mmCIF file of C-alpha atoms and ligand atoms in Angstrom:
data_model
loop_
_atom_site.group_PDB
_atom_site.id
_atom_site.type_symbol
_atom_site.label_atom_id
_atom_site.label_comp_id
_atom_site.label_asym_id
_atom_site.label_seq_id
_atom_site.Cartn_x
_atom_site.Cartn_y
_atom_site.Cartn_z
ATOM 1 C CA MET M 1 -5.638 -17.799 3.600
ATOM 2 C CA ARG M 2 -5.554 -14.024 3.193
ATOM 3 C CA THR M 3 -5.673 -11.965 6.413
ATOM 4 C CA PRO M 4 -8.547 -9.481 6.145
ATOM 5 C CA ILE M 5 -7.527 -5.855 6.426
ATOM 6 C CA VAL M 6 -9.754 -2.954 7.437
ATOM 7 C CA ILE M 7 -8.405 0.581 7.034
ATOM 8 C CA GLY M 8 -10.128 3.809 8.012
ATOM 9 C CA ASN M 9 -9.634 6.723 5.634
ATOM 10 C CA TRP M 10 -10.433 9.818 7.664
ATOM 11 C CA LYS M 11 -10.161 12.124 4.619
ATOM 12 C CA LEU M 12 -10.277 15.826 5.589
ATOM 13 C CA ASN M 13 -11.701 15.265 9.060
ATOM 14 C CA GLY M 14 -10.475 15.418 12.620
ATOM 15 C CA SER M 15 -8.594 17.373 15.238
ATOM 16 C CA LYS M 16 -5.943 16.396 17.788
ATOM 17 C CA ALA M 17 -8.607 15.697 20.398
ATOM 18 C CA MET M 18 -10.894 13.831 18.016
ATOM 19 C CA ALA M 19 -8.023 11.658 16.754
ATOM 20 C CA GLU M 20 -6.952 10.769 20.272
ATOM 21 C CA ALA M 21 -10.454 9.812 21.368
ATOM 22 C CA LEU M 22 -11.211 7.872 18.190
ATOM 23 C CA VAL M 23 -7.981 5.871 18.300
ATOM 24 C CA ALA M 24 -8.401 5.171 22.029
ATOM 25 C CA GLY M 25 -11.897 3.865 21.344
ATOM 26 C CA ILE M 26 -10.669 1.585 18.574
ATOM 27 C CA LEU M 27 -7.650 0.313 20.500
ATOM 28 C CA ALA M 28 -9.802 -0.646 23.471
ATOM 29 C CA GLU M 29 -11.153 -3.492 21.328
ATOM 30 C CA ARG M 30 -7.991 -4.268 19.365
ATOM 31 C CA PRO M 31 -6.977 -7.300 21.506
ATOM 32 C CA GLY M 32 -10.183 -9.123 20.540
ATOM 33 C CA LEU M 33 -9.549 -8.528 16.846
ATOM 34 C CA SER M 34 -6.067 -9.961 16.569
ATOM 35 C CA ASP M 35 -7.021 -12.174 13.599
ATOM 36 C CA ILE M 36 -7.289 -9.194 11.264
ATOM 37 C CA GLU M 37 -5.049 -6.318 10.218
ATOM 38 C CA MET M 38 -6.293 -2.834 11.081
ATOM 39 C CA GLY M 39 -5.147 0.616 10.099
ATOM 40 C CA VAL M 40 -6.124 4.258 9.982
ATOM 41 C CA CYS M 41 -5.144 7.029 7.583
ATOM 42 C CA PRO M 42 -5.447 10.379 9.374
ATOM 43 C CA PRO M 43 -4.653 13.750 7.800
ATOM 44 C CA PHE M 44 -0.856 14.215 7.624
ATOM 45 C CA VAL M 45 -0.635 16.587 10.597
ATOM 46 C CA PHE M 46 -2.078 14.019 13.006
ATOM 47 C CA ILE M 47 -0.001 11.054 11.824
ATOM 48 C CA SER M 48 2.808 11.331 14.393
ATOM 49 C CA GLN M 49 0.389 11.536 17.291
ATOM 50 C CA VAL M 50 -1.627 8.562 16.012
ATOM 51 C CA VAL M 51 1.534 6.504 15.440
ATOM 52 C CA ALA M 52 2.614 7.215 19.026
ATOM 53 C CA GLN M 53 -0.752 6.032 20.279
ATOM 54 C CA ALA M 54 -1.377 3.098 17.956
ATOM 55 C CA ALA M 55 1.868 1.500 16.827
ATOM 56 C CA GLN M 56 2.532 -0.536 19.957
ATOM 57 C CA ALA M 57 -1.079 -1.645 20.004
ATOM 58 C CA GLY M 58 -0.764 -3.330 16.631
ATOM 59 C CA MET M 59 -2.648 -0.889 14.481
ATOM 60 C CA GLY M 60 -0.964 0.446 11.349
ATOM 61 C CA VAL M 61 -1.062 4.061 10.263
ATOM 62 C CA GLY M 62 -1.023 5.331 6.701
ATOM 63 C CA GLY M 63 -0.911 8.478 4.644
ATOM 64 C CA GLN M 64 -3.883 9.343 2.448
ATOM 65 C CA SER M 65 -1.576 10.279 -0.426
ATOM 66 C CA CYS M 66 2.029 11.296 -1.034
ATOM 67 C CA ALA M 67 4.128 13.200 -3.516
ATOM 68 C CA GLU M 68 5.208 11.443 -6.673
ATOM 69 C CA HIS M 69 8.633 13.018 -6.084
ATOM 70 C CA VAL M 70 11.230 11.969 -3.558
ATOM 71 C CA THR M 71 12.474 15.414 -2.543
ATOM 72 C CA GLY M 72 12.829 18.931 -3.914
ATOM 73 C CA ALA M 73 10.976 22.160 -4.602
ATOM 74 C CA TYR M 74 7.380 20.906 -4.431
ATOM 75 C CA THR M 75 5.651 23.250 -2.002
ATOM 76 C CA GLY M 76 2.931 21.630 0.046
ATOM 77 C CA GLU M 77 3.889 18.051 -0.761
ATOM 78 C CA VAL M 78 4.742 15.195 1.622
ATOM 79 C CA SER M 79 6.978 12.366 0.442
ATOM 80 C CA ALA M 80 6.592 8.642 0.983
ATOM 81 C CA GLU M 81 9.983 8.628 2.702
ATOM 82 C CA MET M 82 8.730 11.257 5.195
ATOM 83 C CA LEU M 83 5.703 9.078 5.897
ATOM 84 C CA ARG M 84 8.003 6.138 6.561
ATOM 85 C CA ASP M 85 10.140 8.341 8.799
ATOM 86 C CA VAL M 86 7.187 9.209 11.048
ATOM 87 C CA GLY M 87 6.123 5.581 11.353
ATOM 88 C CA CYS M 88 3.586 4.935 8.609
ATOM 89 C CA ARG M 89 3.019 1.467 7.215
ATOM 90 C CA TYR M 90 0.668 2.279 4.307
ATOM 91 C CA VAL M 91 -0.012 4.997 1.771
ATOM 92 C CA LEU M 92 -3.247 5.261 -0.206
ATOM 93 C CA VAL M 93 -2.513 5.862 -3.872
ATOM 94 C CA GLY M 94 -4.995 6.758 -6.564
ATOM 95 C CA HIS M 95 -8.003 7.347 -4.344
ATOM 96 C CA SER M 96 -10.836 8.466 -6.614
ATOM 97 C CA GLU M 97 -10.981 11.840 -4.864
ATOM 98 C CA ARG M 98 -7.331 12.347 -5.818
ATOM 99 C CA ARG M 99 -8.035 11.226 -9.365
ATOM 100 C CA THR M 100 -11.144 13.350 -9.916
ATOM 101 C CA LEU M 101 -10.525 16.412 -7.722
ATOM 102 C CA PHE M 102 -6.745 16.670 -8.045
ATOM 103 C CA GLY M 103 -6.199 15.398 -11.560
ATOM 104 C CA GLU M 104 -4.183 12.279 -10.754
ATOM 105 C CA THR M 105 -3.875 10.217 -13.915
ATOM 106 C CA ASN M 106 -2.993 6.538 -14.150
ATOM 107 C CA ALA M 107 0.587 7.630 -14.893
ATOM 108 C CA VAL M 108 0.773 9.753 -11.722
ATOM 109 C CA VAL M 109 -0.728 6.927 -9.666
ATOM 110 C CA ALA M 110 1.848 4.526 -11.105
ATOM 111 C CA ARG M 111 4.710 6.883 -10.163
ATOM 112 C CA LYS M 112 3.315 7.310 -6.648
ATOM 113 C CA THR M 113 3.071 3.544 -6.245
ATOM 114 C CA ARG M 114 6.735 3.330 -7.234
ATOM 115 C CA VAL M 115 7.895 5.872 -4.625
ATOM 116 C CA VAL M 116 5.786 4.250 -1.917
ATOM 117 C CA LEU M 117 7.356 0.869 -2.648
ATOM 118 C CA ASP M 118 10.828 2.412 -2.801
ATOM 119 C CA ALA M 119 10.245 3.909 0.661
ATOM 120 C CA GLY M 120 9.497 0.421 1.980
ATOM 121 C CA LEU M 121 5.824 1.157 2.553
ATOM 122 C CA ILE M 122 2.713 -0.691 1.430
ATOM 123 C CA PRO M 123 0.707 1.004 -1.322
ATOM 124 C CA VAL M 124 -3.054 0.693 -1.080
ATOM 125 C CA LEU M 125 -3.871 1.069 -4.753
ATOM 126 C CA CYS M 126 -7.382 2.456 -5.141
ATOM 127 C CA VAL M 127 -9.298 1.756 -8.335
ATOM 128 C CA GLY M 128 -12.905 2.186 -9.394
ATOM 129 C CA GLU M 129 -15.268 3.293 -12.115
ATOM 130 C CA THR M 130 -17.750 6.180 -12.273
ATOM 131 C CA LEU M 131 -21.476 5.652 -12.632
ATOM 132 C CA GLU M 132 -21.342 6.632 -16.305
ATOM 133 C CA GLU M 133 -18.589 4.109 -16.935
ATOM 134 C CA ARG M 134 -20.612 1.377 -15.209
ATOM 135 C CA GLN M 135 -23.805 2.274 -17.052
ATOM 136 C CA ALA M 136 -21.918 2.122 -20.336
ATOM 137 C CA GLY M 137 -20.661 -1.339 -19.390
ATOM 138 C CA ASN M 138 -17.054 -0.155 -19.308
ATOM 139 C CA MET M 139 -16.286 -0.823 -15.655
ATOM 140 C CA ASN M 140 -14.013 -3.803 -16.187
ATOM 141 C CA ALA M 141 -12.030 -1.997 -18.872
ATOM 142 C CA VAL M 142 -11.653 1.133 -16.722
ATOM 143 C CA VAL M 143 -10.580 -0.712 -13.578
ATOM 144 C CA GLY M 144 -8.448 -3.068 -15.666
ATOM 145 C CA GLY M 145 -6.659 -0.072 -17.180
ATOM 146 C CA GLN M 146 -6.035 1.445 -13.748
ATOM 147 C CA ILE M 147 -4.490 -1.805 -12.539
ATOM 148 C CA GLU M 148 -2.487 -2.459 -15.701
ATOM 149 C CA ALA M 149 -0.886 1.009 -15.604
ATOM 150 C CA VAL M 150 0.573 0.170 -12.207
ATOM 151 C CA VAL M 151 1.610 -3.385 -13.136
ATOM 152 C CA ASP M 152 3.423 -1.925 -16.135
ATOM 153 C CA ALA M 153 5.251 0.578 -13.947
ATOM 154 C CA VAL M 154 6.220 -1.502 -10.919
ATOM 155 C CA GLY M 155 5.996 -5.091 -12.161
ATOM 156 C CA ILE M 156 3.709 -7.840 -10.936
ATOM 157 C CA GLN M 157 6.187 -8.893 -8.259
ATOM 158 C CA ALA M 158 5.517 -5.632 -6.393
ATOM 159 C CA PHE M 159 1.967 -6.814 -5.816
ATOM 160 C CA ASP M 160 3.297 -9.183 -3.188
ATOM 161 C CA ARG M 161 3.427 -6.075 -0.991
ATOM 162 C CA THR M 162 0.605 -4.039 -2.514
ATOM 163 C CA ILE M 163 -3.026 -3.944 -1.409
ATOM 164 C CA VAL M 164 -5.738 -3.188 -3.948
ATOM 165 C CA ALA M 165 -8.900 -1.300 -2.921
ATOM 166 C CA TYR M 166 -11.873 -1.440 -5.267
ATOM 167 C CA GLU M 167 -13.946 1.670 -4.647
ATOM 168 C CA PRO M 168 -16.682 2.324 -7.201
ATOM 169 C CA VAL M 169 -16.841 6.120 -7.422
ATOM 170 C CA TRP M 170 -20.646 6.093 -7.372
ATOM 171 C CA ALA M 171 -20.623 4.337 -3.996
ATOM 172 C CA ILE M 172 -18.212 6.667 -2.202
ATOM 173 C CA GLY M 173 -19.882 8.897 0.348
ATOM 174 C CA THR M 174 -23.250 8.413 -1.334
ATOM 175 C CA GLY M 175 -24.780 5.798 0.933
ATOM 176 C CA GLN M 176 -25.121 3.676 -2.203
ATOM 177 C CA THR M 177 -23.129 0.448 -1.977
ATOM 178 C CA ALA M 178 -22.205 -1.989 -4.680
ATOM 179 C CA SER M 179 -24.264 -5.111 -4.153
ATOM 180 C CA PRO M 180 -22.264 -8.049 -2.829
ATOM 181 C CA GLU M 181 -22.592 -9.620 -6.302
ATOM 182 C CA GLN M 182 -21.347 -6.500 -8.111
ATOM 183 C CA ALA M 183 -18.433 -6.129 -5.715
ATOM 184 C CA GLN M 184 -17.515 -9.813 -5.852
ATOM 185 C CA ALA M 185 -17.632 -9.784 -9.670
ATOM 186 C CA MET M 186 -15.188 -6.877 -9.854
ATOM 187 C CA HIS M 187 -12.874 -8.332 -7.215
ATOM 188 C CA ALA M 188 -12.796 -11.633 -9.120
ATOM 189 C CA SER M 189 -12.074 -9.748 -12.331
ATOM 190 C CA ILE M 190 -9.157 -7.873 -10.703
ATOM 191 C CA ARG M 191 -7.772 -11.121 -9.301
ATOM 192 C CA ALA M 192 -8.089 -12.821 -12.696
ATOM 193 C CA GLN M 193 -6.265 -9.935 -14.344
ATOM 194 C CA LEU M 194 -3.387 -10.226 -11.855
ATOM 195 C CA ALA M 195 -3.419 -14.018 -12.284
ATOM 196 C CA ALA M 196 -2.653 -13.569 -15.965
ATOM 197 C CA HIS M 197 0.683 -12.130 -14.769
ATOM 198 C CA SER M 198 1.235 -14.387 -11.760
ATOM 199 C CA PRO M 199 -1.282 -16.894 -10.360
ATOM 200 C CA ALA M 200 0.560 -17.049 -7.037
ATOM 201 C CA ILE M 201 0.554 -13.294 -6.512
ATOM 202 C CA ALA M 202 -3.079 -13.018 -7.553
ATOM 203 C CA GLN M 203 -4.020 -15.669 -5.030
ATOM 204 C CA ALA M 204 -2.207 -13.863 -2.206
ATOM 205 C CA VAL M 205 -3.026 -10.216 -2.947
ATOM 206 C CA ARG M 206 -5.606 -8.623 -0.695
ATOM 207 C CA ILE M 207 -8.411 -6.721 -2.396
ATOM 208 C CA GLN M 208 -10.431 -4.436 -0.151
ATOM 209 C CA TYR M 209 -13.858 -3.095 -0.993
ATOM 210 C CA GLY M 210 -14.673 0.547 -0.280
ATOM 211 C CA GLY M 211 -17.731 2.715 -0.841
ATOM 212 C CA SER M 212 -20.335 3.301 1.863
ATOM 213 C CA ILE M 213 -19.378 0.312 3.981
ATOM 214 C CA LYS M 214 -21.436 0.622 7.150
ATOM 215 C CA PRO M 215 -22.031 -1.587 10.185
ATOM 216 C CA ASP M 216 -25.143 -3.055 8.561
ATOM 217 C CA ASN M 217 -23.652 -4.083 5.200
ATOM 218 C CA ALA M 218 -20.075 -5.033 6.108
ATOM 219 C CA ALA M 219 -20.703 -8.697 6.936
ATOM 220 C CA ILE M 220 -22.388 -9.586 3.634
ATOM 221 C CA LEU M 221 -19.681 -7.817 1.630
ATOM 222 C CA PHE M 222 -16.845 -9.446 3.596
ATOM 223 C CA ALA M 223 -18.466 -12.867 3.163
ATOM 224 C CA GLN M 224 -17.694 -12.722 -0.584
ATOM 225 C CA PRO M 225 -14.761 -14.971 -1.465
ATOM 226 C CA ASP M 226 -12.631 -12.300 -3.174
ATOM 227 C CA ILE M 227 -13.305 -9.450 -0.720
ATOM 228 C CA ASP M 228 -10.510 -9.266 1.837
ATOM 229 C CA GLY M 229 -11.650 -6.408 4.044
ATOM 230 C CA GLY M 230 -12.573 -2.801 3.545
ATOM 231 C CA LEU M 231 -11.415 0.762 3.102
ATOM 232 C CA ILE M 232 -13.819 2.767 5.214
ATOM 233 C CA GLY M 233 -14.585 6.466 4.886
ATOM 234 C CA GLY M 234 -17.435 8.001 6.876
ATOM 235 C CA ALA M 235 -17.990 5.039 9.195
ATOM 236 C CA SER M 236 -14.326 5.092 10.264
ATOM 237 C CA LEU M 237 -14.903 8.399 12.086
ATOM 238 C CA ASN M 238 -16.954 6.662 14.757
ATOM 239 C CA ALA M 239 -15.107 4.107 16.892
ATOM 240 C CA GLU M 240 -18.089 1.844 17.468
ATOM 241 C CA ASP M 241 -19.118 1.806 13.792
ATOM 242 C CA PHE M 242 -15.535 1.089 12.737
ATOM 243 C CA LEU M 243 -15.298 -1.702 15.309
ATOM 244 C CA VAL M 244 -18.537 -3.332 14.126
ATOM 245 C CA ILE M 245 -17.023 -3.365 10.620
ATOM 246 C CA CYS M 246 -13.762 -4.831 11.954
ATOM 247 C CA ARG M 247 -15.705 -7.532 13.795
ATOM 248 C CA ALA M 248 -17.484 -8.368 10.528
ATOM 249 C CA ALA M 249 -14.065 -8.810 8.868
ATOM 250 C CA ALA M 250 -12.951 -11.084 11.719
ATOM 251 C CA GLY M 251 -16.246 -12.984 11.383
ATOM 252 C CA SER M 252 -15.620 -13.560 7.666
ATOM 253 C CA LEU M 253 -12.588 -15.645 8.622
ATOM 254 C CA ARG M 254 -14.823 -18.067 10.464
ATOM 255 C CA LEU M 255 -16.947 -18.465 7.317
ATOM 256 C CA SER M 256 -14.008 -19.281 5.044
HETATM 257 P P1 LIG X 301 -17.289 6.160 2.376
HETATM 258 O O1 LIG X 301 -17.133 4.926 3.245
HETATM 259 O O2 LIG X 301 -17.559 7.406 3.169
HETATM 260 O O3 LIG X 301 -18.229 5.930 1.249
HETATM 261 O O4 LIG X 301 -15.849 6.413 1.717
HETATM 262 C C1 LIG X 301 -15.195 5.358 1.098
HETATM 263 C C2 LIG X 301 -13.819 5.789 0.774
HETATM 264 O O5 LIG X 301 -13.613 6.624 -0.093
HETATM 265 C C3 LIG X 301 -12.719 5.202 1.552
HETATM 266 O O6 LIG X 301 -11.487 5.517 0.975
#
């Protein structure tokens, strides 16, 4: 049995006051959602405040990215070790916005996964294809290549503490969602790929879906056998919407 995990990725949104109100709203319902794992990834500058508010209440906090370096002359960067120091549990690596807007290659993503693991944190490895890649029928090869680059770098054993997030690029922030069948097919393909390295790790690894998850589509996505929760963008900025999605993840446990 894999514990569903729902993480909010706030992206470049928020303020001190907004973060405090949003987290308070989420935590008010946390006791009723103890069957699932929950987390939020605020912008770096709000992480300490959110950790102070959320850690004791059983909600994890993560960074949205980190440096591929451990320390040194890299102006503007934040290391995985710093994120651990301020109380993070997760770091997103390879989010498609990092890949497309900031030029992160599979090799960079693999190095970031390594430093996150070395810092004792949990990488949330984001993978996904563009619309062109899907239309050309290349989605499995693209996502497979993104996964394999990281397996090559960190070894399959590291996936016992890694979360995978499948986020089709064409579904992020567009209001367009992968159908439950499309999402399930890709999740099964990712799990099969990991199973070729280690059946036990593949069975245990959690694979989140991300890309326009909303209160009205979360339950059907989470009901798929290989979907173990979600990575939520826009809908994670509203406490009630995020909570409806978390309740859907908790509800999926009762179906399984
Ligand atoms: P949206 O939920 O806004 O589509 O964003 C998904 C995402 O990128 C989460 O990391």
